Coordinates of N, CA, C and O in Angstrom, one line a residue:
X1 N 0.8 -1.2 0.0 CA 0.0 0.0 0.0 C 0.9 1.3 0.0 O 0.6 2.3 -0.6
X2 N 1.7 1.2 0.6 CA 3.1 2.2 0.6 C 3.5 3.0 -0.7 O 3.6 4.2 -1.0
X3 N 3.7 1.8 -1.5 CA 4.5 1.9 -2.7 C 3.3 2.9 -3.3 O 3.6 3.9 -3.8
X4 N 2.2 2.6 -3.3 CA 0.8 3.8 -4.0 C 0.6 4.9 -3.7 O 0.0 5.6 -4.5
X5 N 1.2 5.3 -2.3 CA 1.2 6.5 -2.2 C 1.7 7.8 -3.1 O 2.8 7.5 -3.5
X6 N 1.3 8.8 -3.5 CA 1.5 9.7 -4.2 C 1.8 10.6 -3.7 O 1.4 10.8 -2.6
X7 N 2.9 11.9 -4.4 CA 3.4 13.1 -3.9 C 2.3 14.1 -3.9 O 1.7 14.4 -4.8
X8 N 2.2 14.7 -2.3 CA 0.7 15.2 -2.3 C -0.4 15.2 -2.2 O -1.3 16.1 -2.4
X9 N -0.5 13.7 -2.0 CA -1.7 13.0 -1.2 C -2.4 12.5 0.1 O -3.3 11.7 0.3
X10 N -1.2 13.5 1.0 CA -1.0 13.1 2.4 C -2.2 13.9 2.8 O -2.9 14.5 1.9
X11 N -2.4 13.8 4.3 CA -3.5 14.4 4.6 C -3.0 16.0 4.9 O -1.9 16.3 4.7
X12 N -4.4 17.1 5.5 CA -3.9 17.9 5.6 C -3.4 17.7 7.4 O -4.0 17.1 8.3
X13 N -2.3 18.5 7.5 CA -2.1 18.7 9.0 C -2.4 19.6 9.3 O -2.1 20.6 8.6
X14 N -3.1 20.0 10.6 CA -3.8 20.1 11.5 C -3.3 20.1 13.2 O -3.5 19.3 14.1
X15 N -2.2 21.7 13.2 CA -1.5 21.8 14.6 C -1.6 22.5 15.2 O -0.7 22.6 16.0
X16 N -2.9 23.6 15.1 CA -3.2 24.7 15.8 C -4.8 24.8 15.9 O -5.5 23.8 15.4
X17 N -5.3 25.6 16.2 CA -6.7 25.4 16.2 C -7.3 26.8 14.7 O -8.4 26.9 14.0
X18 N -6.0 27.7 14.7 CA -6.6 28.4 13.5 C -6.6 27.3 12.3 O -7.5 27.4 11.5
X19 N -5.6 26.2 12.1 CA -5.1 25.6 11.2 C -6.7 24.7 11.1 O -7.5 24.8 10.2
X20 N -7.0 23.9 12.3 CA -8.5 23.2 12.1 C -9.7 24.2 11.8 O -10.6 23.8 11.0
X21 N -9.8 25.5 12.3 CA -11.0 26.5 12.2 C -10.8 26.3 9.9 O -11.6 25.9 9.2
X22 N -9.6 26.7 9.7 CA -9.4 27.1 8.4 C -9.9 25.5 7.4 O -10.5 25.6 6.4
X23 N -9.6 24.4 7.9 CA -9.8 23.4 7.2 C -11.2 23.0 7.4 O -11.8 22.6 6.4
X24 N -11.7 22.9 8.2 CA -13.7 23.0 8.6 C -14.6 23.8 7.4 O -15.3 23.4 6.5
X25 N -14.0 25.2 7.9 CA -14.6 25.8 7.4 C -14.7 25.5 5.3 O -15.4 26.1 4.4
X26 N -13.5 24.5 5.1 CA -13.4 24.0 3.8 C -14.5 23.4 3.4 O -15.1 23.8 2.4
X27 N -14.9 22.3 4.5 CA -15.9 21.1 4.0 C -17.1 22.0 3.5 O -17.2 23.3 3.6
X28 N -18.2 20.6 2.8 CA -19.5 21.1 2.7 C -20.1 20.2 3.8 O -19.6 19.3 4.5
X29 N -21.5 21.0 3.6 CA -22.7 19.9 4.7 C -22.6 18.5 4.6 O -22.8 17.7 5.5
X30 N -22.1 18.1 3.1 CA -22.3 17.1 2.7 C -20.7 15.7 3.6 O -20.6 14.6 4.1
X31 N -20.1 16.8 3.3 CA -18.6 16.3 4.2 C -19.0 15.9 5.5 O -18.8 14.9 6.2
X32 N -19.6 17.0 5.7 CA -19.7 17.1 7.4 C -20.4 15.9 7.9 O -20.2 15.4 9.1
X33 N -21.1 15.4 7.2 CA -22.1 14.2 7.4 C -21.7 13.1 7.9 O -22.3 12.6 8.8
X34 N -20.3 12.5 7.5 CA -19.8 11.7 7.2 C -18.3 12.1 8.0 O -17.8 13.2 8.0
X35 N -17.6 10.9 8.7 CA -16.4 10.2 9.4 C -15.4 11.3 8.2 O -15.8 11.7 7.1
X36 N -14.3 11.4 8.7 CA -13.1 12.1 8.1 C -12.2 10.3 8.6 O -12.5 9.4 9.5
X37 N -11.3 10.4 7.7 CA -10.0 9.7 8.2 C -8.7 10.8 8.6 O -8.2 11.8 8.1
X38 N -8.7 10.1 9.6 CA -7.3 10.7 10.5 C -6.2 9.9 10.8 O -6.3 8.8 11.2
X39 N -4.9 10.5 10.8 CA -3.6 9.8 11.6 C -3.2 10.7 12.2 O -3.3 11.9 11.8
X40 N -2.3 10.4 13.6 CA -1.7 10.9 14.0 C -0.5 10.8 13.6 O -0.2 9.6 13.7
X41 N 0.4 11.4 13.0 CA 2.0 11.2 12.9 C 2.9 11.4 13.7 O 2.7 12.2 14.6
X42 N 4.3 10.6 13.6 CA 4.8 10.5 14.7 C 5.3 11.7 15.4 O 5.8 11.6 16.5
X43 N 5.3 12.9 14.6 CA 5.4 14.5 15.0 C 4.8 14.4 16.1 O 5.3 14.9 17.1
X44 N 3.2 13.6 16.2 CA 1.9 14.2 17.1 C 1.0 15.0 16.4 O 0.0 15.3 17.0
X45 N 1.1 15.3 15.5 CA 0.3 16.5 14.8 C -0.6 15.4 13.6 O -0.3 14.5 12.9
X46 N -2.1 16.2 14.0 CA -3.3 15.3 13.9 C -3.0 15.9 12.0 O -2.6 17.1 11.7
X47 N -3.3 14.6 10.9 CA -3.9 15.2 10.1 C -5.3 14.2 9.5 O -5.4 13.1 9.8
X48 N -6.1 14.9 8.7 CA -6.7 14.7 8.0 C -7.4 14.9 7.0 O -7.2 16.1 6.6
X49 N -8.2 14.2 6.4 CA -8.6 13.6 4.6 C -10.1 13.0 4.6 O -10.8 12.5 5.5
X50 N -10.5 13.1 3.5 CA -11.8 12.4 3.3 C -11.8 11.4 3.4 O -10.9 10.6 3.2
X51 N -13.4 10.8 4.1 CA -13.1 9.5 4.8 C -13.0 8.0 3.7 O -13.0 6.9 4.3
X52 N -12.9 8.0 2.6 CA -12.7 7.2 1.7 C -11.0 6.9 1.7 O -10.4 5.8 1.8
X53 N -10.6 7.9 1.6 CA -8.8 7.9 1.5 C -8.5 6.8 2.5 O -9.1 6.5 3.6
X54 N -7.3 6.3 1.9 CA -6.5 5.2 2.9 C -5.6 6.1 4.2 O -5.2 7.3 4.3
X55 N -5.5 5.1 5.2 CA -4.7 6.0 6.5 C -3.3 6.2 6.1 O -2.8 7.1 6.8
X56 N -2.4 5.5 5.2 CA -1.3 5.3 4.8 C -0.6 6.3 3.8 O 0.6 6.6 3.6
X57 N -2.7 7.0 2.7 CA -2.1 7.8 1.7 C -1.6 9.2 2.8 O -0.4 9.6 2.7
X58 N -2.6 9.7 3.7 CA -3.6 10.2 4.8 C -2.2 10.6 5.3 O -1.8 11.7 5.1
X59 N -1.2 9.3 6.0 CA -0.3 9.8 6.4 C 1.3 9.9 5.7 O 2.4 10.0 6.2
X60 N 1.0 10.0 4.4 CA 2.0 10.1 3.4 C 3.3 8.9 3.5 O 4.5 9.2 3.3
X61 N 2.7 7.7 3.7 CA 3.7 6.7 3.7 C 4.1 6.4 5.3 O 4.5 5.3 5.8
X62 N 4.0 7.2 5.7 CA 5.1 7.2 7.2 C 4.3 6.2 8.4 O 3.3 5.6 8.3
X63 N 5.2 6.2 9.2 CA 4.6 5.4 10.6 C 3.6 6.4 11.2 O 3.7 7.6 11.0
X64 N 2.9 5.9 11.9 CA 2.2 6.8 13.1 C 2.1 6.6 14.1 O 2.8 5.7 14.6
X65 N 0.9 7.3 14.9 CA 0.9 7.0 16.8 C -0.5 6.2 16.6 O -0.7 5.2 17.2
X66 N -1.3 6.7 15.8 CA -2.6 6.3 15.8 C -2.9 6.7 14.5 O -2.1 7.4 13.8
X67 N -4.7 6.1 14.0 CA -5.1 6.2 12.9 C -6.6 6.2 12.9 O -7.0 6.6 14.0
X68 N -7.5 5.9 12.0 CA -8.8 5.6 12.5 C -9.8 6.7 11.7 O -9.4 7.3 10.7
X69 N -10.7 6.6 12.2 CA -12.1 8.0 11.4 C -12.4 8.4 12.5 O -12.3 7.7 13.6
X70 N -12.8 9.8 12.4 CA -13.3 10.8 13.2 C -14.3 11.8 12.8 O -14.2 12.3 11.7
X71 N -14.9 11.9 13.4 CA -16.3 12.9 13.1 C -16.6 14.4 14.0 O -16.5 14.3 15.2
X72 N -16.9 15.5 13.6 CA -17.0 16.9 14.1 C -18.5 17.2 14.2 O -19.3 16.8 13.4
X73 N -18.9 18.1 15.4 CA -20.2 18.2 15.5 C -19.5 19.7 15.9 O -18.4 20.0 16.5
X74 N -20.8 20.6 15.4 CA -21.3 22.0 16.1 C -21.5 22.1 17.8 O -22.4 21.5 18.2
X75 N -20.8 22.8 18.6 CA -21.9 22.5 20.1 C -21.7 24.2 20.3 O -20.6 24.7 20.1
X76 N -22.5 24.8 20.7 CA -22.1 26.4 21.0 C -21.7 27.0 19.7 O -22.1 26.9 18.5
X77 N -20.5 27.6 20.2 CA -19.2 28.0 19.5 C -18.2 27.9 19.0 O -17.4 28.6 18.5
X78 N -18.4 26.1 19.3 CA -17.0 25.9 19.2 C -17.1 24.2 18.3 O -18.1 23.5 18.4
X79 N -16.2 23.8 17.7 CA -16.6 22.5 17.0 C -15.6 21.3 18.4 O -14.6 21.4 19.1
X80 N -16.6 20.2 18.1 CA -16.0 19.4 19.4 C -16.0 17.7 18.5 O -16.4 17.5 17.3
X81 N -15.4 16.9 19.1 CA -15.0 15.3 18.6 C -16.6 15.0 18.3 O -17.3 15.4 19.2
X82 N -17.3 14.4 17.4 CA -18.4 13.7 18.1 C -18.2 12.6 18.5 O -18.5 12.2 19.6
X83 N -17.1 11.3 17.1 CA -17.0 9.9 17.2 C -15.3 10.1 16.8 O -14.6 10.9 16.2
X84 N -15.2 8.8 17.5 CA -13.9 8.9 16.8 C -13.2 7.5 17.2 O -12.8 7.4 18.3
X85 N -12.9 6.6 16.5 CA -12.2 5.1 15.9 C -11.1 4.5 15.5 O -11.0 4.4 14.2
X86 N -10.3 4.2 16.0 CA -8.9 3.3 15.5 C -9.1 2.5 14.4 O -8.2 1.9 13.9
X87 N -10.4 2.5 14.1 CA -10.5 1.8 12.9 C -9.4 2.2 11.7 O -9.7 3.2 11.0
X88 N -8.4 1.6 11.4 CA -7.6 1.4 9.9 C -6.9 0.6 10.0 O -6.1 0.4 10.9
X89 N -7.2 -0.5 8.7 CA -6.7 -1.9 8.3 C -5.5 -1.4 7.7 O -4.6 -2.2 7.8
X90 N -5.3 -0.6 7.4 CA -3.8 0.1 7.2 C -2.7 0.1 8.2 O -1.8 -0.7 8.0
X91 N -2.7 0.9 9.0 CA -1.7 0.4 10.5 C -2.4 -0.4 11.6 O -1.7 -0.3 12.6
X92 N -3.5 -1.0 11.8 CA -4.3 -1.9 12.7 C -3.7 -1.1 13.9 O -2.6 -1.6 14.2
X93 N -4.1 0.0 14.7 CA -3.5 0.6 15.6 C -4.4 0.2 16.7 O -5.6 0.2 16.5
X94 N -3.7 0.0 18.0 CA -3.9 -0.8 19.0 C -4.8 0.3 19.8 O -4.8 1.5 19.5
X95 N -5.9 -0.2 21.0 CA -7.0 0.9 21.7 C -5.7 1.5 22.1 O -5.3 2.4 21.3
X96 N -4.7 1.1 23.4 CA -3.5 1.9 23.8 C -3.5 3.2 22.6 O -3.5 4.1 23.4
X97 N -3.5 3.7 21.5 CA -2.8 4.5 20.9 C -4.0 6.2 21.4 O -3.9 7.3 21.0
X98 N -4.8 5.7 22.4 CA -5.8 7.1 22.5 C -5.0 7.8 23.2 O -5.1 9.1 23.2
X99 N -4.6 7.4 23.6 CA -3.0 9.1 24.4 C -2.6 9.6 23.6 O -2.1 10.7 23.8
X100 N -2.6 9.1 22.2 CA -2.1 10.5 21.0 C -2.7 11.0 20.6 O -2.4 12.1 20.3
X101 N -4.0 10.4 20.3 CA -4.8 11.1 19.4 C -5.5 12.5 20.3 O -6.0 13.5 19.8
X102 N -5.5 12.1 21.9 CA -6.1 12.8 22.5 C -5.2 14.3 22.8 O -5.5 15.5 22.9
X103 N -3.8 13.5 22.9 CA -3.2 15.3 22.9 C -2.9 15.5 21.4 O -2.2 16.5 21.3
X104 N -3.1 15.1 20.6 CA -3.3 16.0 19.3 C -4.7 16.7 19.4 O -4.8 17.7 18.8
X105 N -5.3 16.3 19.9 CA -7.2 17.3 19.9 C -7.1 18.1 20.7 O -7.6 19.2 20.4
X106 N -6.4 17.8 21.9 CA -5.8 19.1 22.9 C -5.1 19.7 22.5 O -4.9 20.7 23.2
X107 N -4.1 19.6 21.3 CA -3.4 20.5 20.7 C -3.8 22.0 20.1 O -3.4 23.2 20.2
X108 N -5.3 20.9 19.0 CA -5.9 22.4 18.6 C -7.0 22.6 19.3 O -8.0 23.2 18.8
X109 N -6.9 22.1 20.3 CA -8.6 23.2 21.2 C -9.8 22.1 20.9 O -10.8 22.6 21.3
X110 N -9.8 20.9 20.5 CA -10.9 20.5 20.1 C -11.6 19.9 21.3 O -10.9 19.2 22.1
X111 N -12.9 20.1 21.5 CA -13.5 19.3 22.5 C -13.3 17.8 22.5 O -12.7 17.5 21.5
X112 N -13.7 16.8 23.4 CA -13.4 15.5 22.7 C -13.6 14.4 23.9 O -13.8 14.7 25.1
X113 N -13.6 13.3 23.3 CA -14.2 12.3 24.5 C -13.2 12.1 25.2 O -12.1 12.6 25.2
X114 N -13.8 11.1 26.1 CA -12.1 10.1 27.5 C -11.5 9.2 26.8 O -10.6 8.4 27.2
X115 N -12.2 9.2 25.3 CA -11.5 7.5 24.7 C -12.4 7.3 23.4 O -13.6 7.5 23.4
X116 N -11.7 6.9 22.5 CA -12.7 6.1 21.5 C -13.8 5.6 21.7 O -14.0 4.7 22.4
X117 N -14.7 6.5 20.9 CA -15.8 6.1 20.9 C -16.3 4.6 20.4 O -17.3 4.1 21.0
X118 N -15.9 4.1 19.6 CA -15.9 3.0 19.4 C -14.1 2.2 19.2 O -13.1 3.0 19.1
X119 N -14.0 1.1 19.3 CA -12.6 0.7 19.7 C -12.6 -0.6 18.7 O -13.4 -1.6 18.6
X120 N -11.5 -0.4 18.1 CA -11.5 -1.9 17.3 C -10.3 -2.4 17.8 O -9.5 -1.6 18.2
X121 N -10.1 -3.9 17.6 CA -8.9 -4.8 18.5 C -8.6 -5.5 17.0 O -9.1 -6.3 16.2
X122 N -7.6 -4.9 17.2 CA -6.5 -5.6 16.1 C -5.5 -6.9 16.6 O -4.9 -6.9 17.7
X123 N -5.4 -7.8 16.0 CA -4.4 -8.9 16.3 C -3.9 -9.6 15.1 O -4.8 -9.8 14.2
X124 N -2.8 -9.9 14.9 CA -2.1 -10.6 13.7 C -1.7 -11.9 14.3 O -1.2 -12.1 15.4
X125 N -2.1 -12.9 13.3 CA -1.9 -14.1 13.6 C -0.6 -14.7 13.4 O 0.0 -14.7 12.3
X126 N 0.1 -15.3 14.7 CA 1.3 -16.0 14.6 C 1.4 -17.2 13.6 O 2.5 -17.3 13.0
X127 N 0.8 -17.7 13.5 CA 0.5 -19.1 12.3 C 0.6 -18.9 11.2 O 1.3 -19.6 10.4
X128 N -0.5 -17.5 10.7 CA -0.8 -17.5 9.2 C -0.2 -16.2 8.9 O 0.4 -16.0 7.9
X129 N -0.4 -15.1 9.8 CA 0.3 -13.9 9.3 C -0.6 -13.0 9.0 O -0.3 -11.9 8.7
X130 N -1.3 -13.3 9.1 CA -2.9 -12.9 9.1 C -3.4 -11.7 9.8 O -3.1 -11.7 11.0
X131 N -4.1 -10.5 9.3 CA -4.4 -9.2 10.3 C -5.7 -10.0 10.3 O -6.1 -10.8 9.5
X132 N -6.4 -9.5 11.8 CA -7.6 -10.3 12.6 C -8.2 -9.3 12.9 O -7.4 -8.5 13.3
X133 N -9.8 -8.8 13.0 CA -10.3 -7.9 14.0 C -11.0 -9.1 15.2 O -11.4 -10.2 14.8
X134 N -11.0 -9.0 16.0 CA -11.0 -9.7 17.3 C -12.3 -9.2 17.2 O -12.4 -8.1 16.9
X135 N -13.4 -9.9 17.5 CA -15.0 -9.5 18.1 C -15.5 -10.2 19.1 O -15.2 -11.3 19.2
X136 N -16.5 -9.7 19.9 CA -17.0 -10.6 20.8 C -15.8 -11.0 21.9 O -16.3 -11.7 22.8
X137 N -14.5 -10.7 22.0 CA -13.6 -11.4 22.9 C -13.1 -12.6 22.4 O -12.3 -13.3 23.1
X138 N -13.4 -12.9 21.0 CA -12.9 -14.1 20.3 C -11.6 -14.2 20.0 O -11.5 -13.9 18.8
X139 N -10.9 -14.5 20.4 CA -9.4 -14.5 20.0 C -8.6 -15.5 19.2 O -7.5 -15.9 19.7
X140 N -9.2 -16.0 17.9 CA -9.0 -16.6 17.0 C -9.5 -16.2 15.8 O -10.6 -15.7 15.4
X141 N -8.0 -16.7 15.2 CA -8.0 -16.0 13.9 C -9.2 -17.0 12.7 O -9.4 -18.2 12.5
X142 N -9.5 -15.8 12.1 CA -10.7 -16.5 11.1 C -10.2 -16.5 9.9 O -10.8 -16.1 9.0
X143 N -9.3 -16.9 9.8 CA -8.3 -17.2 8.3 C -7.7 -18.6 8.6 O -7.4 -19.2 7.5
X144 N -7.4 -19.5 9.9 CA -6.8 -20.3 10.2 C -7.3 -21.0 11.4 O -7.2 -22.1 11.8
X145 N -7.8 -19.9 11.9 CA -8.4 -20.6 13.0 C -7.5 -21.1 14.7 O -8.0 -21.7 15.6
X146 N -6.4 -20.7 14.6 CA -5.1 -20.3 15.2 C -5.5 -19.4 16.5 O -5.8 -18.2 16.2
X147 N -5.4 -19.6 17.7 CA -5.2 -18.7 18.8 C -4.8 -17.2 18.6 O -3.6 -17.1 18.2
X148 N -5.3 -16.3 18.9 CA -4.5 -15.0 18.7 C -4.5 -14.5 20.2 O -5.3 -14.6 21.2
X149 N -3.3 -14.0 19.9 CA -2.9 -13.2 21.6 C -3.7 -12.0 21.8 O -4.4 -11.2 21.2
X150 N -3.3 -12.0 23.4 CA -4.2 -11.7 24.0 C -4.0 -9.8 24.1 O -4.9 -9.0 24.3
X151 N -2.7 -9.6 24.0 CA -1.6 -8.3 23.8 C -1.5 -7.9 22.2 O -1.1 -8.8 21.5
X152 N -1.9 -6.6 21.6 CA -1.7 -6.5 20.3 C -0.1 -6.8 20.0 O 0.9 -7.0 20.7
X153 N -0.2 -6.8 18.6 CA 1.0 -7.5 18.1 C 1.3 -7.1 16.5 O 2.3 -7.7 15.8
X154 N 0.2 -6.0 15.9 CA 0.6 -5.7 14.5 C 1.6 -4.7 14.2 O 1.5 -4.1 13.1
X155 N 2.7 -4.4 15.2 CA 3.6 -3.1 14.5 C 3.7 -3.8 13.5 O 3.9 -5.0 13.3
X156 N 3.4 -2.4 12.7 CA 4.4 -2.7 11.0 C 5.4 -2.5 11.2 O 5.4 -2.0 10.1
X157 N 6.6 -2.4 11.7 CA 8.1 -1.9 11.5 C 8.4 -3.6 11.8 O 9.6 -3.8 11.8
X158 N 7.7 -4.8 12.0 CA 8.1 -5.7 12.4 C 7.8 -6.6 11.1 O 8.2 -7.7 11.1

């Protein structure tokens, strides 16, 4: 997926709160509707892209802290988290990774939850090699059928 990446198809970053006020105010209603994808990079600095885009184009090839879709709601005056998900089959980034994303939101002022709003559990299978989403507490992989541990285990750098 790496190798597809293109020059200038990273996401936008997003490290102040004028920098998020200016990129909002981009979208249409129609955007707004709908999950953004987000990565954190290993800077810390939140970027984001339309929620179709891959997490990998998103973060221009690179490693990150976290990854996932996120969604913006109106409250007052100010724009706040509504949802927000580790979901990406791209870096399978572990629940642990909510300490980045959350001081990247505290970075630019964003309101925001105690934690993913929804949480996906990534595990890669020792047997097959296999990326796994874990549901129900089920810790076997459905490609092999193989025990998956109990501790995430998909760094990519490995």
């Amino acid at each position: 997926m790496k190798a597809a990446v293109r020059s200038g198809s990273s996401g936008c970053p997003i490290s102040s709160a004028a920098d998020f006020d200016g990129w909002i105010a981009e979208r249409s209603a129609t955007e707004l509707t709908e999950p953004f994808t987000f990565v954190v990079g290993t800077d810390g600095v939140l970027r984001l892209a339309p929620r179709r885009s891959e997490h990998v184009a998103c973060a221009g090839g690179d490693m990150v802290l976290s990854a996932g879709e996120i969604s913006f709601t109106r409250e007052a005056d100010r724009w706040t988290v509504g949802e927000v998900s580790n979901q990406s089959t791209g870096y399978c980034p572990d629940v642990t990774s909510w300490s980045a994303v959350a001081r990247a939101l505290d970075d630019v002022e964003l309101g925001r939850p105690s934690g993913f709003t929804h949480e996906v559990v990534f595990r890669r299978c020792p047997d097959c090699q296999e990326h796994n989403i874990v549901r129900e507490d089920d810790f076997v992989c459905v490609f092999c059928g193989s025990e998956l541990p109990e501790t995430w285990n998909v760094d990519p750098a490995v």
